[in-house]
Tab-separated table of C-alpha atoms in Angstrom:
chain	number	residue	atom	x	y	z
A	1	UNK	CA	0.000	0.000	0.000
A	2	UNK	CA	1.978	3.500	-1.275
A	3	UNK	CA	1.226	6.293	1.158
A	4	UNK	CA	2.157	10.067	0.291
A	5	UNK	CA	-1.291	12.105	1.358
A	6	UNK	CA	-3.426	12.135	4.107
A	7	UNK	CA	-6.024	10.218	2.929
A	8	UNK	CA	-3.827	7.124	2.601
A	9	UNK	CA	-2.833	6.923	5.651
A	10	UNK	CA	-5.636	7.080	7.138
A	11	UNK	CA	-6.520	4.704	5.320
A	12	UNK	CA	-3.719	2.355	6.520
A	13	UNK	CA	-4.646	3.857	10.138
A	14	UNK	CA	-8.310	2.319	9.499
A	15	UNK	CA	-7.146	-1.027	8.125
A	16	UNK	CA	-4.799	-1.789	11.550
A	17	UNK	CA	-5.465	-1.729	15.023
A	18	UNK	CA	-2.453	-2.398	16.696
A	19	UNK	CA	0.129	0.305	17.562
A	20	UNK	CA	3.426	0.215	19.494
A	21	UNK	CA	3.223	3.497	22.018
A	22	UNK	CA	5.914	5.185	23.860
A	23	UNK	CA	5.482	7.018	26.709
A	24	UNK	CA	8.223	8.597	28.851
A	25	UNK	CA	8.584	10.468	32.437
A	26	UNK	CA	11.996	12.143	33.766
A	27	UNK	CA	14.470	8.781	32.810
A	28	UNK	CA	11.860	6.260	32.834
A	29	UNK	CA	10.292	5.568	28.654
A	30	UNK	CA	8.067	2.812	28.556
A	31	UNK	CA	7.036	1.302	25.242
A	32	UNK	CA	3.480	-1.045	24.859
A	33	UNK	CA	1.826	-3.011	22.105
A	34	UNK	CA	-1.672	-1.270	22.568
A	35	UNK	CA	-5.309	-2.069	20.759
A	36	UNK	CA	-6.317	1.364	19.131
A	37	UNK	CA	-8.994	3.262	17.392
A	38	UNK	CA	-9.305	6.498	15.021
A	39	UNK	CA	-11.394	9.055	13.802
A	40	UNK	CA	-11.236	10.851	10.801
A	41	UNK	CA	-9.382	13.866	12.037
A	42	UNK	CA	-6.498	11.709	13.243
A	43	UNK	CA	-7.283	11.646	17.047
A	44	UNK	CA	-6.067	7.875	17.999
A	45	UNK	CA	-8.027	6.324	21.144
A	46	UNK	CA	-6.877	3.559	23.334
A	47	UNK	CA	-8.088	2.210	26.781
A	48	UNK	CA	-5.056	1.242	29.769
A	49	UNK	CA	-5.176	0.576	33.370
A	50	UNK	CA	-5.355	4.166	35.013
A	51	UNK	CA	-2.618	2.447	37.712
A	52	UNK	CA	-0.681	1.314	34.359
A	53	UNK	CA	2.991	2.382	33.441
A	54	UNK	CA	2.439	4.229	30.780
A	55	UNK	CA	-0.937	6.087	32.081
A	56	UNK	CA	1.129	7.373	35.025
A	57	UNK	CA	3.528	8.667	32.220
A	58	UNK	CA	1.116	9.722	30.075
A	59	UNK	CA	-0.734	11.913	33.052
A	60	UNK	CA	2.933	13.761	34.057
A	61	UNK	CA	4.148	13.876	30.768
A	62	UNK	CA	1.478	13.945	27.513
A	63	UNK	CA	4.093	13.473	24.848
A	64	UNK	CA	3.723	10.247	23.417
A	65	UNK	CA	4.727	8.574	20.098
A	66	UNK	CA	3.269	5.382	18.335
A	67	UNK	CA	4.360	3.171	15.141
A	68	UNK	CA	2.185	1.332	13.197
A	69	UNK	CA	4.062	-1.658	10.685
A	70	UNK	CA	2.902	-3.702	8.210
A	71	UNK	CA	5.356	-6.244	6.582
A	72	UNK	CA	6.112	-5.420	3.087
A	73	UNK	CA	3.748	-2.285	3.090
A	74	UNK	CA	4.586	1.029	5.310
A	75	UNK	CA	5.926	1.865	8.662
A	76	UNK	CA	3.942	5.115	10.263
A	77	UNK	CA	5.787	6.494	12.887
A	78	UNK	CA	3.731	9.404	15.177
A	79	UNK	CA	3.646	12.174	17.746
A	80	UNK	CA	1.091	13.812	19.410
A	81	UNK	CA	-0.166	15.235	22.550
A	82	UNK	CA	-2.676	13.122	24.950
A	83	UNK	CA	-5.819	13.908	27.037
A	84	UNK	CA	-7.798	12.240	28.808
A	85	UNK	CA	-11.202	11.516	27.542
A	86	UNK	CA	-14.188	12.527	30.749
A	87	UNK	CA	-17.370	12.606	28.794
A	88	UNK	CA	-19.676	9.861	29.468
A	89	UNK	CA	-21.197	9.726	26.034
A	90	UNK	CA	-17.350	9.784	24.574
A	91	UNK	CA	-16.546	7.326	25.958
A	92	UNK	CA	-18.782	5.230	25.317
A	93	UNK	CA	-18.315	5.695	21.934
A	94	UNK	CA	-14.711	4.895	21.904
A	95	UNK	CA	-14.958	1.842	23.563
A	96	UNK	CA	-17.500	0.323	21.108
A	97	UNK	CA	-15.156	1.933	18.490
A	98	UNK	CA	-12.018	-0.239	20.341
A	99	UNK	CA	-14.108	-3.226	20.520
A	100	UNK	CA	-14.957	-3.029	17.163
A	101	UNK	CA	-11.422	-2.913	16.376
A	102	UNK	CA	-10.753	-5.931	18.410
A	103	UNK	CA	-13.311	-8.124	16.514
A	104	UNK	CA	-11.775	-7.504	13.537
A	105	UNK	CA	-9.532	-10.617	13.618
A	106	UNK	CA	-11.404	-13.917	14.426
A	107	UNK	CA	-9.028	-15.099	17.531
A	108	UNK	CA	-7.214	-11.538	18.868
A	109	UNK	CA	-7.944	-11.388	22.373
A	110	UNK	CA	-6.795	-7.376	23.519
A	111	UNK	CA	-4.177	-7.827	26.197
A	112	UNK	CA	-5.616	-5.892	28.195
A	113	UNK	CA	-8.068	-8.193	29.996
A	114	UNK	CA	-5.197	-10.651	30.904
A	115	UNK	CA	-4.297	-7.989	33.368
A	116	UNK	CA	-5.175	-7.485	36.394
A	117	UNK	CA	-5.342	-3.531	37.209
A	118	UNK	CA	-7.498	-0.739	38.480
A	119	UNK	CA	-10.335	0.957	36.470
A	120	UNK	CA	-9.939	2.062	32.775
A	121	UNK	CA	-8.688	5.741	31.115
A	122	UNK	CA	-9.212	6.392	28.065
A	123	UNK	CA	-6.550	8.798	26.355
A	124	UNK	CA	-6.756	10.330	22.677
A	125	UNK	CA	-3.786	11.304	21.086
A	126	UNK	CA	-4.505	13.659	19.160
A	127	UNK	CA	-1.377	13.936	16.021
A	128	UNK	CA	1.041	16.751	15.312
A	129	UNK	CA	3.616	14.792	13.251
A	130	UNK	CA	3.448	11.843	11.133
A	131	UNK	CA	6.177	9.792	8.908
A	132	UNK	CA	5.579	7.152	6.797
A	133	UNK	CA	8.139	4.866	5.365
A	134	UNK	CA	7.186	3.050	2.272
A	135	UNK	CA	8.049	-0.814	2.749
A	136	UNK	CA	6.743	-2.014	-1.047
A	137	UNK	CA	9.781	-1.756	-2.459
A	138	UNK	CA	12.278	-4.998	-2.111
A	139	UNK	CA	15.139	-3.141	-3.832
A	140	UNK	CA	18.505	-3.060	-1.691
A	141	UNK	CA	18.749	1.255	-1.602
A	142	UNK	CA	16.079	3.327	-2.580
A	143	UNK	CA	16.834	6.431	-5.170
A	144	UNK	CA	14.014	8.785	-3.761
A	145	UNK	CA	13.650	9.289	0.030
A	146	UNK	CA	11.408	6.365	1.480
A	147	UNK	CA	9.903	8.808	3.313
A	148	UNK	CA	6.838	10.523	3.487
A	149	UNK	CA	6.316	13.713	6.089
A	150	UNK	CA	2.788	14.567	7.166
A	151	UNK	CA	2.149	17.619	9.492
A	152	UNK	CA	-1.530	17.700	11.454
A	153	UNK	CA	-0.991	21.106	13.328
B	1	UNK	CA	-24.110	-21.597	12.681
B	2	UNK	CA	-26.799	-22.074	15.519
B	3	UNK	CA	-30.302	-20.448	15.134
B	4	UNK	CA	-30.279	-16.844	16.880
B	5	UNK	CA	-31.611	-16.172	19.460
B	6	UNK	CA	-31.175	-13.229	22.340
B	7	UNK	CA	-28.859	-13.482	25.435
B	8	UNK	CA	-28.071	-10.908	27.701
B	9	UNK	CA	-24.550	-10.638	29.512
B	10	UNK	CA	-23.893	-8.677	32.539
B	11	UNK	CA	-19.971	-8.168	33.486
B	12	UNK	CA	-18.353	-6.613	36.089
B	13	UNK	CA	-19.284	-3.066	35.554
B	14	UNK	CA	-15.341	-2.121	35.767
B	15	UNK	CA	-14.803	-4.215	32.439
B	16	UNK	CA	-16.966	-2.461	29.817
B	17	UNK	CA	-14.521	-3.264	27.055
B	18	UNK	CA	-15.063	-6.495	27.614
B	19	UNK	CA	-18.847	-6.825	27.316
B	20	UNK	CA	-18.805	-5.105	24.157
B	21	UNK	CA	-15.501	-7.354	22.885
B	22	UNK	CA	-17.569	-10.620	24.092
B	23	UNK	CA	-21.218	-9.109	22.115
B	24	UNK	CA	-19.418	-8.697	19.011
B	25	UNK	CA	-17.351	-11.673	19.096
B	26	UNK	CA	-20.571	-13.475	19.779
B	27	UNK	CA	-22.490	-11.311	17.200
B	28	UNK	CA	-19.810	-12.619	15.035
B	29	UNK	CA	-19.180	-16.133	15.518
B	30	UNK	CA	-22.380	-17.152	16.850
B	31	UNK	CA	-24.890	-14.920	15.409
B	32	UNK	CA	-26.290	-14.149	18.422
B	33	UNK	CA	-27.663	-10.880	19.248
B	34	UNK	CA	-26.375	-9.681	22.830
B	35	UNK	CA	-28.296	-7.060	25.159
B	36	UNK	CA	-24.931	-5.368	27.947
B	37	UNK	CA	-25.693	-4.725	31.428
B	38	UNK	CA	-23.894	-4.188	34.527
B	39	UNK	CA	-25.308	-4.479	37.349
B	40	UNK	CA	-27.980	-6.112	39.215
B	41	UNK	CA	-31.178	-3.670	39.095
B	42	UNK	CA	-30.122	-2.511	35.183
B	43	UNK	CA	-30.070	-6.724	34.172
B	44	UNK	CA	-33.604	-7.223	36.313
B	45	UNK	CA	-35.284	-4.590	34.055
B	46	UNK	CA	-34.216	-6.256	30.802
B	47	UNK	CA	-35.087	-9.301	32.145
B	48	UNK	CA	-38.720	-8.261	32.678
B	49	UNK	CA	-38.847	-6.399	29.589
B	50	UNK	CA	-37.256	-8.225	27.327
B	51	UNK	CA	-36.991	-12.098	28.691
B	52	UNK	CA	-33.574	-13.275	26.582
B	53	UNK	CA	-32.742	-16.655	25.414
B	54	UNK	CA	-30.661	-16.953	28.117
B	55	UNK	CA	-28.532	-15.157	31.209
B	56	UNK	CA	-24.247	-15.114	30.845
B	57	UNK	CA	-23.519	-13.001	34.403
B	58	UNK	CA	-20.400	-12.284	36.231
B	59	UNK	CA	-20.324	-13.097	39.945
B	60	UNK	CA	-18.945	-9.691	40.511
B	61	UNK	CA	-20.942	-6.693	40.082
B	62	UNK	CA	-18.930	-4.162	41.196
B	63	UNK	CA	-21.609	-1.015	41.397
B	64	UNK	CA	-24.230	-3.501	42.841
B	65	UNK	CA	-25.144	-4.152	46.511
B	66	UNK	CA	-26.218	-7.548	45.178
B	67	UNK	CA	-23.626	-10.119	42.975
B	68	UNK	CA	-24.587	-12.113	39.866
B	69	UNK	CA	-25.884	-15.339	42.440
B	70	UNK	CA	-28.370	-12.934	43.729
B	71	UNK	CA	-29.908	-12.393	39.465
B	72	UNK	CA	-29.298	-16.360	39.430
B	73	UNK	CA	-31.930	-16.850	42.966
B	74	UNK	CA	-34.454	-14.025	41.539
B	75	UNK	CA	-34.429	-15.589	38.379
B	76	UNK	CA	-34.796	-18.832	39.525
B	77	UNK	CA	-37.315	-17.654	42.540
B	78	UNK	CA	-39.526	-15.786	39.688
B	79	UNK	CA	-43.140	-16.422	39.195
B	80	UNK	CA	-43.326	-16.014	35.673
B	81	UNK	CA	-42.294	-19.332	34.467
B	82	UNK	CA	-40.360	-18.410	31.362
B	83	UNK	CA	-38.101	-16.295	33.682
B	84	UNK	CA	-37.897	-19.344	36.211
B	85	UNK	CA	-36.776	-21.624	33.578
B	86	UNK	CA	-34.168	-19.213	31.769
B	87	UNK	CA	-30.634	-21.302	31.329
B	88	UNK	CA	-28.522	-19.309	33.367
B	89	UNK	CA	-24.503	-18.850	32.442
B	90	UNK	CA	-22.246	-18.215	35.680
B	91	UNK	CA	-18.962	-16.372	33.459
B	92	UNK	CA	-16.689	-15.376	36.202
B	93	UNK	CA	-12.959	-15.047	37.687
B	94	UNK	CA	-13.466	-17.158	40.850
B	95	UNK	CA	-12.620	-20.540	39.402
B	96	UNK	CA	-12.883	-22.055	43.387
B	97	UNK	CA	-15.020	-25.078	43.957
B	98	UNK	CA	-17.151	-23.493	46.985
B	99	UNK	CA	-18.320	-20.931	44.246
B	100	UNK	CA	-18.976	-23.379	41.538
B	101	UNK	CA	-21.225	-25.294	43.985
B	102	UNK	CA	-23.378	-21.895	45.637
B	103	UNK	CA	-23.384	-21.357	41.839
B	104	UNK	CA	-25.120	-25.251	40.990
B	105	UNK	CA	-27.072	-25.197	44.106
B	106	UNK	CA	-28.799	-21.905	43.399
B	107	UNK	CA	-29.781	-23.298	39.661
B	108	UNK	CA	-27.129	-22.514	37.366
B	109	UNK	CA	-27.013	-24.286	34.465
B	110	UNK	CA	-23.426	-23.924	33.179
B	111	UNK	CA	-20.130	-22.051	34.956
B	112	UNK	CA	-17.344	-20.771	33.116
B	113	UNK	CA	-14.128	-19.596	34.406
B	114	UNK	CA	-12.892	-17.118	32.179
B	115	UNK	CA	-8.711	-17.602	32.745
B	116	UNK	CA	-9.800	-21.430	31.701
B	117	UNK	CA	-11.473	-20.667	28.369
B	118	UNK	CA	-10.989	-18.893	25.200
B	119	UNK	CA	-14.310	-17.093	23.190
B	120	UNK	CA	-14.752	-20.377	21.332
B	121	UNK	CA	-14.559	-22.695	24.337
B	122	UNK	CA	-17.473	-20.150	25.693
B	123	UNK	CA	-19.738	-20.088	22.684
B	124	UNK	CA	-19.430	-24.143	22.327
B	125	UNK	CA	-20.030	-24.423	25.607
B	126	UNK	CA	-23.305	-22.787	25.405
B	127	UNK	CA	-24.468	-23.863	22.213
B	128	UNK	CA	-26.065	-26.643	24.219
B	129	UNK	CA	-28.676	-24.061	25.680
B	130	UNK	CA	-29.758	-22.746	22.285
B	131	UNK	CA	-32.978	-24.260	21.073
């Protein structure tokens, strides 16, 4: 799948539901596979633990970045800034959205419930800076720049 | 796939991702059509009002005063005979035998430990109650 716009990738956001996120506080980053969802003005939802690692980084320090790979298709690597989602009615919506995303494949059971923990945030990153890094070619070296920058600000 | 029919799951009210995982999972591989609670008095009304196929509760029901053995005797204690006879599913984290037996001797018809199964083990396992 060739991203270079907008569209494209979200597009490729749509398709996946997976992301690695990395969260950090003073010395102490924390990286996690993490079941997500997104909306159409690139504001990426996930559920955690509230006592979790990376929700007590992500409530001192909202910077957070995320990859999303696909073998043999693109790499999207992202920034943003998180909040925490309050409204009821939101999110509600975002967990059907995130359960929706885990149905999507037949015998993918989110993480998430294997773990014991406290109640559940919900954060929303919402995007600043995106790269994408175009995987379809199988040359050795690439003559144009694999990559693809996308601003959101 | 079997015939579909309602059921109506109440989890532990801290878990909502989970109900709505486990209704479209079931939607999905078991056509059936699945009405979320979480607690005791909002799974009573649906109960009344809508009399499901049949009852998957948690044990657990953390905003409740009452747990999910509580639904099982009120079901079970009901006057109206298609509430008294609905198959009730005990789907819970206490996997001890004292539980499983409260749960038996109260009228359950099935109890699933949920560290023990995976979705499909659940949805075979109550197959059986779908006429």
């Amino acid at each position: 799948m060739k991203i270079s716009n907008k569209k494209q990738t979200l597009a490729f956001l749509k398709k996946h539901f997976i992301m690695q996120l990395a969260t950090s506080y003073k010395d102490k980053p924390a990286v996690a596979v993490m079941l997500y969802a997104v909306d159409n003005n690139f504001n990426i939802y996930f559920a955690t633990h509230k006592d979790s690692q990376k929700s007590q980084n992500l409530l001192k320090n909202p910077n957070a970045s995320l990859s999303i790979w696909e073998h043999h298709s693109a790499l999207i690597q992202a920034s943003g800034v998180v909040s925490v989602v309050k409204d009821a009615k939101e999110q509600s919506k975002i967990m059907d959205r995130l359960a929706d995303a885990a149905t999507e494949d037949e015998s993918f059971w989110p993480p998430v419930f294997r773990i014991k923990g406290d109640e559940y945030i919900i954060f929303k990153i919402s995007l600043s800076w995106a790269r994408i890094l175009d995987l379809e070619q199988d040359t050795i070296r690439q003559k144009d720049t694999p990559f693809t920058e996308l601003n959101f600000k | 796939m079997s015939e579909t029919k309602k059921a109506l799951i109440i989890l532990n009210d801290s878990d909502p991702v989970l109900g709505r995982v486990c209704k479209n999972k079931f939607k999905k591989q078991a056509g059936w059509d699945t009405i979320l609670s979480s607690t005791y008095d909002e799974a009573i009304k649906i109960i009344v009002q809508k009399k499901p196929g049949f009852l998957i509760t948690d044990i657990i029901l953390k905003n409740s005063v009452k747990d999910g053995l509580d639904l099982l005797k009120f079901i079970r204690e009901s006057d109206d005979k298609d509430i008294a006879k609905m198959p009730v599913i005990v789907f819970t984290d206490l996997g001890q035998e004292p539980d499983k037996k409260r749960a038996f001797d109260l009228g359950a018809n099935e109890y699933l430990v949920k560290t023990e199964l995976r979705i499909a083990d659940v949805i075979k396992r109550i197959e059986k109650f779908i006429s």
